[in-house]
Amino acid sequence: MTDAEGADPREAHVIHPSLYRPVLFAGAEPAVVVLEVSTAFALVFLVGFHLVTVLLAAFYVGAVHTTMVWVASQDAHMTALYVRSLAHRDHYPALAAVNGPPPRVRPSIPPAR
């Protein structure tokens, strides 16, 4: 499939990178960043505004955020995939009991809200 000039017309359509690039906040998954900020906020303002809590919150955000940026660079959906995998069993037996109930079937696509 080439046009009159010999070029492939499928190559003329460029997909904008925002359509396939994952959405990240400061290099990490949005849910993780919200959790980090919420934890640091709670630590500083609910525990008490002291030098120790501010340093502990800064250390927490620095260490956790650096780790989560590295995880997001490996796979941008790693934590969502991990949380989804927690709903499944670690091992499925090869044969179920004769009179045992079948396992509950969960939909693979969550229902719309």
XYZ file of C-alpha atoms in Angstrom:
113
model
C 0.000 0.000 0.000
C 1.886 3.019 -1.276
C 0.680 6.236 -2.796
C 1.841 7.828 -6.075
C 5.077 9.121 -4.520
C 6.005 5.713 -3.116
C 5.517 6.673 0.548
C 3.478 4.588 2.933
C 0.387 6.670 3.942
C 0.276 5.003 7.374
C 3.552 6.680 8.304
C 2.084 10.153 7.781
C -0.106 9.953 10.900
C 1.863 10.633 14.047
C 0.404 9.653 17.406
C 0.902 12.330 20.040
C 2.978 11.039 22.987
C 0.351 12.159 25.518
C -1.943 9.415 24.206
C 0.361 6.551 25.163
C 2.570 7.990 27.904
C 1.423 7.201 31.468
C 0.144 9.992 33.708
C 2.673 10.580 36.484
C 2.881 13.220 39.229
C 6.501 14.192 39.930
C 7.587 10.947 38.270
C 5.427 8.609 40.392
C 1.901 7.250 40.153
C -0.763 9.808 41.166
C -2.249 7.599 43.894
C 1.172 7.109 45.467
C 1.944 10.839 45.410
C -1.395 11.632 47.067
C -0.659 9.016 49.743
C 2.827 10.477 50.335
C 1.543 14.037 50.651
C -1.340 12.966 52.911
C 0.987 11.024 55.190
C 3.485 13.881 55.426
C 0.676 16.380 56.061
C -0.832 14.192 58.776
C 2.549 13.620 60.358
C 3.398 17.312 60.514
C 0.035 18.817 61.402
C -1.751 16.069 63.343
C 1.194 14.823 65.390
C 2.534 18.302 65.992
C 4.543 20.965 64.217
C 7.993 20.254 65.656
C 11.426 20.067 64.091
C 11.532 16.289 64.551
C 8.198 15.681 62.793
C 9.130 18.023 59.933
C 12.454 16.197 59.470
C 10.729 12.813 59.705
C 8.119 13.861 57.117
C 10.855 15.194 54.798
C 12.816 11.954 55.164
C 9.670 9.885 54.549
C 8.716 11.818 51.419
C 12.295 11.775 50.151
C 12.836 8.051 50.669
C 9.387 6.845 49.588
C 9.147 9.199 46.624
C 12.588 8.219 45.330
C 11.637 4.552 45.556
C 8.269 5.108 43.870
C 9.867 7.098 41.028
C 12.194 4.155 40.429
C 9.233 1.735 40.496
C 7.295 3.943 38.041
C 10.302 4.036 35.723
C 10.205 0.224 35.605
C 6.431 -0.016 35.104
C 4.080 2.949 35.446
C 1.194 0.765 36.678
C 3.128 -1.401 39.136
C 1.263 -0.495 42.335
C -2.153 -0.788 40.675
C -1.134 -4.181 39.325
C 0.106 -5.269 42.752
C -3.076 -4.146 44.522
C -5.196 -5.951 41.917
C -3.148 -9.137 42.372
C -3.915 -9.192 46.116
C -7.500 -10.259 45.365
C -6.332 -13.552 43.831
C -5.098 -16.654 45.574
C -1.408 -17.570 45.565
C -2.139 -21.151 44.560
C -5.049 -22.768 42.768
C -5.351 -26.532 43.305
C -5.370 -28.670 40.206
C -8.627 -30.386 41.169
C -11.349 -29.057 43.442
C -13.150 -31.182 45.996
C -16.033 -33.208 44.628
C -18.719 -31.571 46.750
C -17.010 -28.207 47.266
C -18.621 -25.002 46.023
C -17.115 -23.377 42.963
C -15.097 -20.217 43.607
C -16.886 -16.902 43.274
C -16.408 -15.387 39.838
C -15.316 -11.762 39.939
C -15.644 -9.561 36.868
C -12.339 -8.673 35.234
C -13.666 -5.224 34.319
C -14.973 -3.224 37.287
C -18.549 -1.939 36.984
C -19.099 1.698 35.997
C -20.052 4.049 38.786
